[in-house]
Every structure is written in structure tokens, then in C-alpha cells.
Amino acid sequence: MIICEELLLSHGAELQNYNSGEFIFEEGATPRYYYQIKSGTVVINSILDDGKEFIHGIPFEGHCFAETYVFHNSNYAINAIAVTACEILRIEKNKFFKFLMKYPEQIFNIYSYTADRMHYRYLTSAALSFKDPLTKIDLVMKYLKDYFGGKEKHSFLIPYTRQQLASLTGLRIETVIRTVKKMEKLDMVKIDSTKIYY
């Protein structure tokens, strides 16, 4: 957890339940809450002009999301959608600011989490400039394994579907499927049923 759940609840946070596929907020909406995931997985995305989805991130249990919007007055430029059934803590902006004034050390927790995510964005945005799909996918998988502390070859289960990898890298699903099969032949990944191990 970025911020202790009990601490948030004792300062006015409420627990909201969302079903898979349900919007938590949509692009263009006014930010009114700080959000933190108690359980489940959320996708942060944009829908491009051609109808394709671009995934910015897939936060899960313990993570917060869209927290930077609490600190300025712009409307959301992204969507947040429940991927699975989710329990999400949310606290109104004004209550959240009062909470941060009382516990200023929590700002460092949020900033540290945001900085970590920005580091990931810098690494993956560099990968997006590569034309070679294998290089793009390999960089994303390498970062994920490093982030979660995987060491041994083929020991880390990639937590994304092939469709999600396509949306994260800007590739077509067919390209991701072909590339992952190629990576298996090159012994870069191990495939067990639909699961990919890096």
C-alpha cells in the first residue's frame, strides 16, 4: 500500500466496488478523488482516433493511480477501467489535502511511487521508438522482471496478456503473438499454455 488503508479510512476515505469493465473515471472528467487499489487490477488507457487502445499502465493491489491529477485542475486525459472486480479506496480532494497537511511524510510515499512509475515510462517510451517488435517487447519484459525482482532465466511470469502487451507497446496483437513465438525459439522466454515466463 502506498498509504495505510486504515489511515485513509479514518480521514474520510470510502471503499468503492467496481465490476470488471466498469469505468472508474473517463477522459475529460474532473478529478475529485485520490484513488488507491485495495484489491483487483485497473487499466489506465487512452483510446486513439483510430479506435485503438493505448495502455499507460496496469496498476494493481496496493497501488494508487492518477494521483498527479489531485494536485492540479486539469481534467483527466486518460480513462481508468476495472480489469477485474476491484475494491478501491477513494478520498475527496479536500479531505486528502487536509490528510497530507496532518501527515506530510505521506507526500514522500506518493512522490516515490510516482517517480518509480515515471522511470518505467522513460524506459518504455525509449522502447517505443524502436521499429523492431522483438526489441520493444524484450525491453518491457526486462523492466517488469527487474522491477519485481526476478533473477533466474524463465522464472518471471509476465502479468500481461498478449493483447495488453500489444497495447503497451503500440504493436498489433498478431505481431506480439509472432514475436513471442520467435522469442521462445530463441530461448528468451518460456511458454506454458498461455503463460509467458521471462
PDB file of C-alpha atoms in Angstrom:
ATOM      1  CA  MET A   1       0.000   0.000   0.000  1.00  0.00           C
ATOM      2  CA  ILE A   2       1.201   3.486  -0.844  1.00  0.00           C
ATOM      3  CA  ILE A   3      -0.734   4.896   2.120  1.00  0.00           C
ATOM      4  CA  CYS A   4      -2.015   2.806   5.027  1.00  0.00           C
ATOM      5  CA  GLU A   5      -5.627   1.817   4.356  1.00  0.00           C
ATOM      6  CA  GLU A   6      -6.781   2.381   7.949  1.00  0.00           C
ATOM      7  CA  LEU A   7      -5.232   5.847   7.935  1.00  0.00           C
ATOM      8  CA  LEU A   8      -7.147   6.811   4.784  1.00  0.00           C
ATOM      9  CA  LEU A   9     -10.431   5.366   6.094  1.00  0.00           C
ATOM     10  CA  SER A  10     -10.060   7.230   9.388  1.00  0.00           C
ATOM     11  CA  HIS A  11      -9.742  10.503   7.431  1.00  0.00           C
ATOM     12  CA  GLY A  12     -12.838  10.155   5.281  1.00  0.00           C
ATOM     13  CA  ALA A  13     -11.912   7.654   2.546  1.00  0.00           C
ATOM     14  CA  GLU A  14     -14.623   5.315   1.339  1.00  0.00           C
ATOM     15  CA  LEU A  15     -14.383   1.853  -0.197  1.00  0.00           C
ATOM     16  CA  GLN A  16     -15.931   1.571  -3.667  1.00  0.00           C
ATOM     17  CA  ASN A  17     -16.593  -1.666  -5.583  1.00  0.00           C
ATOM     18  CA  TYR A  18     -16.262  -1.854  -9.373  1.00  0.00           C
ATOM     19  CA  ASN A  19     -17.083  -4.717 -11.715  1.00  0.00           C
ATOM     20  CA  SER A  20     -14.786  -5.854 -14.494  1.00  0.00           C
ATOM     21  CA  GLY A  21     -15.124  -3.440 -17.436  1.00  0.00           C
ATOM     22  CA  GLU A  22     -16.608  -0.632 -15.336  1.00  0.00           C
ATOM     23  CA  PHE A  23     -15.180   2.894 -15.672  1.00  0.00           C
ATOM     24  CA  ILE A  24     -13.752   4.412 -12.508  1.00  0.00           C
ATOM     25  CA  PHE A  25     -13.405   7.690 -14.398  1.00  0.00           C
ATOM     26  CA  GLU A  26     -13.372   8.738 -18.051  1.00  0.00           C
ATOM     27  CA  GLU A  27     -11.223  11.072 -20.081  1.00  0.00           C
ATOM     28  CA  GLY A  28     -12.497  14.652 -19.740  1.00  0.00           C
ATOM     29  CA  ALA A  29     -13.939  14.159 -16.236  1.00  0.00           C
ATOM     30  CA  THR A  30     -12.966  16.494 -13.398  1.00  0.00           C
ATOM     31  CA  PRO A  31     -10.591  14.899 -10.835  1.00  0.00           C
ATOM     32  CA  ARG A  32     -12.277  14.790  -7.445  1.00  0.00           C
ATOM     33  CA  TYR A  33     -10.545  11.934  -5.579  1.00  0.00           C
ATOM     34  CA  TYR A  34      -7.294  10.241  -4.657  1.00  0.00           C
ATOM     35  CA  TYR A  35      -7.617   6.545  -5.626  1.00  0.00           C
ATOM     36  CA  GLN A  36      -5.819   3.536  -4.136  1.00  0.00           C
ATOM     37  CA  ILE A  37      -6.481  -0.110  -5.032  1.00  0.00           C
ATOM     38  CA  LYS A  38      -7.330  -2.427  -2.146  1.00  0.00           C
ATOM     39  CA  SER A  39      -7.872  -5.424  -4.433  1.00  0.00           C
ATOM     40  CA  GLY A  40      -8.085  -6.064  -8.147  1.00  0.00           C
ATOM     41  CA  THR A  41      -6.473  -4.629 -11.266  1.00  0.00           C
ATOM     42  CA  VAL A  42      -7.147  -1.403 -13.176  1.00  0.00           C
ATOM     43  CA  VAL A  43      -6.101  -0.329 -16.666  1.00  0.00           C
ATOM     44  CA  ILE A  44      -5.147   3.290 -17.356  1.00  0.00           C
ATOM     45  CA  ASN A  45      -5.640   3.902 -21.064  1.00  0.00           C
ATOM     46  CA  SER A  46      -6.400   6.287 -23.889  1.00  0.00           C
ATOM     47  CA  ILE A  47      -8.474   5.497 -26.942  1.00  0.00           C
ATOM     48  CA  LEU A  48      -6.738   6.840 -30.052  1.00  0.00           C
ATOM     49  CA  ASP A  49      -8.502   8.445 -33.021  1.00  0.00           C
ATOM     50  CA  ASP A  50      -8.378   5.175 -34.963  1.00  0.00           C
ATOM     51  CA  GLY A  51     -10.140   3.389 -32.081  1.00  0.00           C
ATOM     52  CA  LYS A  52      -7.019   1.589 -30.859  1.00  0.00           C
ATOM     53  CA  GLU A  53      -6.315   1.385 -27.148  1.00  0.00           C
ATOM     54  CA  PHE A  54      -3.036   2.688 -25.760  1.00  0.00           C
ATOM     55  CA  ILE A  55      -2.276   1.428 -22.252  1.00  0.00           C
ATOM     56  CA  HIS A  56      -0.369   3.782 -19.953  1.00  0.00           C
ATOM     57  CA  GLY A  57      -0.279   1.351 -17.044  1.00  0.00           C
ATOM     58  CA  ILE A  58      -1.978  -1.531 -15.280  1.00  0.00           C
ATOM     59  CA  PRO A  59      -1.889  -0.808 -11.530  1.00  0.00           C
ATOM     60  CA  PHE A  60      -2.999  -3.476  -9.083  1.00  0.00           C
ATOM     61  CA  GLU A  61      -3.470  -4.130  -5.367  1.00  0.00           C
ATOM     62  CA  GLY A  62      -1.662  -1.597  -3.188  1.00  0.00           C
ATOM     63  CA  HIS A  63      -1.037   0.899  -5.989  1.00  0.00           C
ATOM     64  CA  CYS A  64      -2.562   4.339  -6.420  1.00  0.00           C
ATOM     65  CA  PHE A  65      -3.410   5.769  -9.828  1.00  0.00           C
ATOM     66  CA  ALA A  66      -3.918   9.171 -11.458  1.00  0.00           C
ATOM     67  CA  GLU A  67      -2.636  10.695  -8.217  1.00  0.00           C
ATOM     68  CA  THR A  68      -0.964  13.610 -10.016  1.00  0.00           C
ATOM     69  CA  TYR A  69      -4.391  14.914 -11.059  1.00  0.00           C
ATOM     70  CA  VAL A  70      -5.219  15.634  -7.417  1.00  0.00           C
ATOM     71  CA  PHE A  71      -2.551  18.344  -7.437  1.00  0.00           C
ATOM     72  CA  HIS A  72      -3.763  20.410 -10.388  1.00  0.00           C
ATOM     73  CA  ASN A  73      -7.001  21.486 -12.036  1.00  0.00           C
ATOM     74  CA  SER A  74      -6.803  19.786 -15.449  1.00  0.00           C
ATOM     75  CA  ASN A  75      -9.440  17.272 -16.459  1.00  0.00           C
ATOM     76  CA  TYR A  76      -8.384  13.662 -16.927  1.00  0.00           C
ATOM     77  CA  ALA A  77      -6.597  12.944 -20.218  1.00  0.00           C
ATOM     78  CA  ILE A  78      -6.962   9.204 -19.534  1.00  0.00           C
ATOM     79  CA  ASN A  79      -9.525   6.566 -18.606  1.00  0.00           C
ATOM     80  CA  ALA A  80      -9.387   4.259 -15.580  1.00  0.00           C
ATOM     81  CA  ILE A  81     -11.257   0.978 -16.050  1.00  0.00           C
ATOM     82  CA  ALA A  82     -11.526  -2.040 -13.761  1.00  0.00           C
ATOM     83  CA  VAL A  83      -9.907  -5.065 -15.439  1.00  0.00           C
ATOM     84  CA  THR A  84     -11.115  -7.399 -12.673  1.00  0.00           C
ATOM     85  CA  ALA A  85     -13.596  -6.890  -9.858  1.00  0.00           C
ATOM     86  CA  CYS A  86     -11.979  -4.161  -7.738  1.00  0.00           C
ATOM     87  CA  GLU A  87     -12.203  -2.648  -4.290  1.00  0.00           C
ATOM     88  CA  ILE A  88     -10.862   0.890  -4.450  1.00  0.00           C
ATOM     89  CA  LEU A  89     -10.330   3.384  -1.664  1.00  0.00           C
ATOM     90  CA  ARG A  90     -11.125   6.930  -2.656  1.00  0.00           C
ATOM     91  CA  ILE A  91     -10.900  10.125  -0.654  1.00  0.00           C
ATOM     92  CA  GLU A  92     -12.164  13.526  -1.756  1.00  0.00           C
ATOM     93  CA  LYS A  93      -9.515  16.010  -2.827  1.00  0.00           C
ATOM     94  CA  ASN A  94     -10.151  18.483   0.033  1.00  0.00           C
ATOM     95  CA  LYS A  95     -10.098  15.747   2.678  1.00  0.00           C
ATOM     96  CA  PHE A  96      -6.958  14.330   1.079  1.00  0.00           C
ATOM     97  CA  PHE A  97      -5.184  17.706   1.294  1.00  0.00           C
ATOM     98  CA  LYS A  98      -6.118  18.002   4.982  1.00  0.00           C
ATOM     99  CA  PHE A  99      -4.809  14.480   5.499  1.00  0.00           C
ATOM    100  CA  LEU A 100      -1.480  15.383   3.805  1.00  0.00           C
ATOM    101  CA  MET A 101      -1.141  18.511   5.940  1.00  0.00           C
ATOM    102  CA  LYS A 102      -1.520  16.322   9.020  1.00  0.00           C
ATOM    103  CA  TYR A 103       0.816  13.592   7.690  1.00  0.00           C
ATOM    104  CA  PRO A 104       3.274  15.350   5.348  1.00  0.00           C
ATOM    105  CA  GLU A 105       5.538  12.267   5.248  1.00  0.00           C
ATOM    106  CA  GLN A 106       2.845  10.608   3.093  1.00  0.00           C
ATOM    107  CA  ILE A 107       3.708  13.046   0.291  1.00  0.00           C
ATOM    108  CA  PHE A 108       7.092  11.307   0.058  1.00  0.00           C
ATOM    109  CA  ASN A 109       5.392   7.915  -0.319  1.00  0.00           C
ATOM    110  CA  ILE A 110       3.284   9.252  -3.185  1.00  0.00           C
ATOM    111  CA  TYR A 111       6.202  11.054  -4.781  1.00  0.00           C
ATOM    112  CA  SER A 112       8.430   7.976  -4.551  1.00  0.00           C
ATOM    113  CA  TYR A 113       5.735   5.840  -6.191  1.00  0.00           C
ATOM    114  CA  THR A 114       5.170   8.426  -8.940  1.00  0.00           C
ATOM    115  CA  ALA A 115       8.926   8.746  -9.542  1.00  0.00           C
ATOM    116  CA  ASP A 116       9.197   4.965  -9.907  1.00  0.00           C
ATOM    117  CA  ARG A 117       6.375   4.976 -12.447  1.00  0.00           C
ATOM    118  CA  MET A 118       7.992   7.846 -14.367  1.00  0.00           C
ATOM    119  CA  HIS A 119      11.238   5.854 -14.503  1.00  0.00           C
ATOM    120  CA  TYR A 120       9.259   2.996 -16.060  1.00  0.00           C
ATOM    121  CA  ARG A 121       7.671   5.396 -18.567  1.00  0.00           C
ATOM    122  CA  TYR A 122      11.093   6.718 -19.605  1.00  0.00           C
ATOM    123  CA  LEU A 123      12.396   3.194 -20.126  1.00  0.00           C
ATOM    124  CA  THR A 124       9.381   2.002 -22.068  1.00  0.00           C
ATOM    125  CA  SER A 125       8.959   5.161 -24.138  1.00  0.00           C
ATOM    126  CA  ALA A 126      12.510   4.618 -25.408  1.00  0.00           C
ATOM    127  CA  ALA A 127      11.442   1.110 -26.427  1.00  0.00           C
ATOM    128  CA  LEU A 128       8.516   2.540 -28.398  1.00  0.00           C
ATOM    129  CA  SER A 129      10.964   4.345 -30.688  1.00  0.00           C
ATOM    130  CA  PHE A 130      12.436   1.029 -31.843  1.00  0.00           C
ATOM    131  CA  LYS A 131      10.911  -0.410 -35.003  1.00  0.00           C
ATOM    132  CA  ASP A 132      11.891  -3.969 -34.156  1.00  0.00           C
ATOM    133  CA  PRO A 133       8.993  -5.610 -32.234  1.00  0.00           C
ATOM    134  CA  LEU A 134      11.317  -8.081 -30.509  1.00  0.00           C
ATOM    135  CA  THR A 135      13.371  -5.216 -29.037  1.00  0.00           C
ATOM    136  CA  LYS A 136      10.216  -3.413 -27.841  1.00  0.00           C
ATOM    137  CA  ILE A 137       8.737  -6.479 -26.152  1.00  0.00           C
ATOM    138  CA  ASP A 138      12.059  -7.608 -24.699  1.00  0.00           C
ATOM    139  CA  LEU A 139      12.650  -4.188 -23.064  1.00  0.00           C
ATOM    140  CA  VAL A 140       9.181  -4.155 -21.485  1.00  0.00           C
ATOM    141  CA  MET A 141       9.625  -7.710 -20.154  1.00  0.00           C
ATOM    142  CA  LYS A 142      13.117  -6.946 -18.857  1.00  0.00           C
ATOM    143  CA  TYR A 143      11.886  -3.898 -16.979  1.00  0.00           C
ATOM    144  CA  LEU A 144       8.989  -5.825 -15.418  1.00  0.00           C
ATOM    145  CA  LYS A 145      11.297  -8.618 -14.272  1.00  0.00           C
ATOM    146  CA  ASP A 146      13.802  -6.125 -12.827  1.00  0.00           C
ATOM    147  CA  TYR A 147      11.009  -4.174 -11.088  1.00  0.00           C
ATOM    148  CA  PHE A 148       9.577  -7.267  -9.390  1.00  0.00           C
ATOM    149  CA  GLY A 149      12.992  -8.675  -8.518  1.00  0.00           C
ATOM    150  CA  GLY A 150      13.127 -11.691 -10.834  1.00  0.00           C
ATOM    151  CA  LYS A 151      16.615 -13.146 -11.257  1.00  0.00           C
ATOM    152  CA  GLU A 152      16.628 -16.628 -12.802  1.00  0.00           C
ATOM    153  CA  LYS A 153      16.025 -17.185 -16.501  1.00  0.00           C
ATOM    154  CA  HIS A 154      12.380 -18.008 -17.300  1.00  0.00           C
ATOM    155  CA  SER A 155      11.402 -17.527 -13.643  1.00  0.00           C
ATOM    156  CA  PHE A 156       9.206 -14.441 -14.013  1.00  0.00           C
ATOM    157  CA  LEU A 157       5.575 -14.780 -15.111  1.00  0.00           C
ATOM    158  CA  ILE A 158       4.672 -11.825 -17.348  1.00  0.00           C
ATOM    159  CA  PRO A 159       1.485 -10.401 -15.749  1.00  0.00           C
ATOM    160  CA  TYR A 160       0.032  -9.172 -19.059  1.00  0.00           C
ATOM    161  CA  THR A 161      -1.940 -10.828 -21.823  1.00  0.00           C
ATOM    162  CA  ARG A 162      -0.681 -10.661 -25.388  1.00  0.00           C
ATOM    163  CA  GLN A 163      -3.376  -8.054 -26.085  1.00  0.00           C
ATOM    164  CA  GLN A 164      -2.144  -5.936 -23.173  1.00  0.00           C
ATOM    165  CA  LEU A 165       1.460  -6.262 -24.394  1.00  0.00           C
ATOM    166  CA  ALA A 166       0.258  -5.054 -27.794  1.00  0.00           C
ATOM    167  CA  SER A 167      -1.464  -2.039 -26.218  1.00  0.00           C
ATOM    168  CA  LEU A 168       1.574  -1.262 -24.040  1.00  0.00           C
ATOM    169  CA  THR A 169       3.988  -1.338 -26.990  1.00  0.00           C
ATOM    170  CA  GLY A 170       1.798   0.079 -29.767  1.00  0.00           C
ATOM    171  CA  LEU A 171       2.053  -3.182 -31.717  1.00  0.00           C
ATOM    172  CA  ARG A 172      -0.698  -5.243 -33.299  1.00  0.00           C
ATOM    173  CA  ILE A 173      -1.794  -8.369 -31.436  1.00  0.00           C
ATOM    174  CA  GLU A 174      -0.725 -10.565 -34.371  1.00  0.00           C
ATOM    175  CA  THR A 175       2.766  -9.040 -34.238  1.00  0.00           C
ATOM    176  CA  VAL A 176       3.019  -9.725 -30.492  1.00  0.00           C
ATOM    177  CA  ILE A 177       1.918 -13.359 -30.958  1.00  0.00           C
ATOM    178  CA  ARG A 178       4.503 -13.930 -33.730  1.00  0.00           C
ATOM    179  CA  THR A 179       7.242 -12.145 -31.778  1.00  0.00           C
ATOM    180  CA  VAL A 180       6.631 -14.079 -28.554  1.00  0.00           C
ATOM    181  CA  LYS A 181       6.829 -17.354 -30.535  1.00  0.00           C
ATOM    182  CA  LYS A 182      10.110 -16.148 -32.047  1.00  0.00           C
ATOM    183  CA  MET A 183      11.382 -15.262 -28.558  1.00  0.00           C
ATOM    184  CA  GLU A 184      10.521 -18.787 -27.424  1.00  0.00           C
ATOM    185  CA  LYS A 185      12.555 -20.265 -30.304  1.00  0.00           C
ATOM    186  CA  LEU A 186      15.472 -18.016 -29.323  1.00  0.00           C
ATOM    187  CA  ASP A 187      15.115 -19.243 -25.685  1.00  0.00           C
ATOM    188  CA  MET A 188      14.352 -15.704 -24.495  1.00  0.00           C
ATOM    189  CA  VAL A 189      11.022 -16.776 -22.998  1.00  0.00           C
ATOM    190  CA  LYS A 190       9.319 -19.995 -21.996  1.00  0.00           C
ATOM    191  CA  ILE A 191       5.654 -20.514 -22.869  1.00  0.00           C
ATOM    192  CA  ASP A 192       3.457 -22.754 -20.738  1.00  0.00           C
ATOM    193  CA  SER A 193      -0.056 -22.879 -22.181  1.00  0.00           C
ATOM    194  CA  THR A 194      -0.929 -19.160 -22.472  1.00  0.00           C
ATOM    195  CA  LYS A 195       1.551 -18.039 -19.812  1.00  0.00           C
ATOM    196  CA  ILE A 196       4.817 -16.320 -20.748  1.00  0.00           C
ATOM    197  CA  TYR A 197       7.852 -16.724 -18.488  1.00  0.00           C
ATOM    198  CA  TYR A 198      10.796 -14.356 -18.928  1.00  0.00           C
TER     199      TYR A 198
END
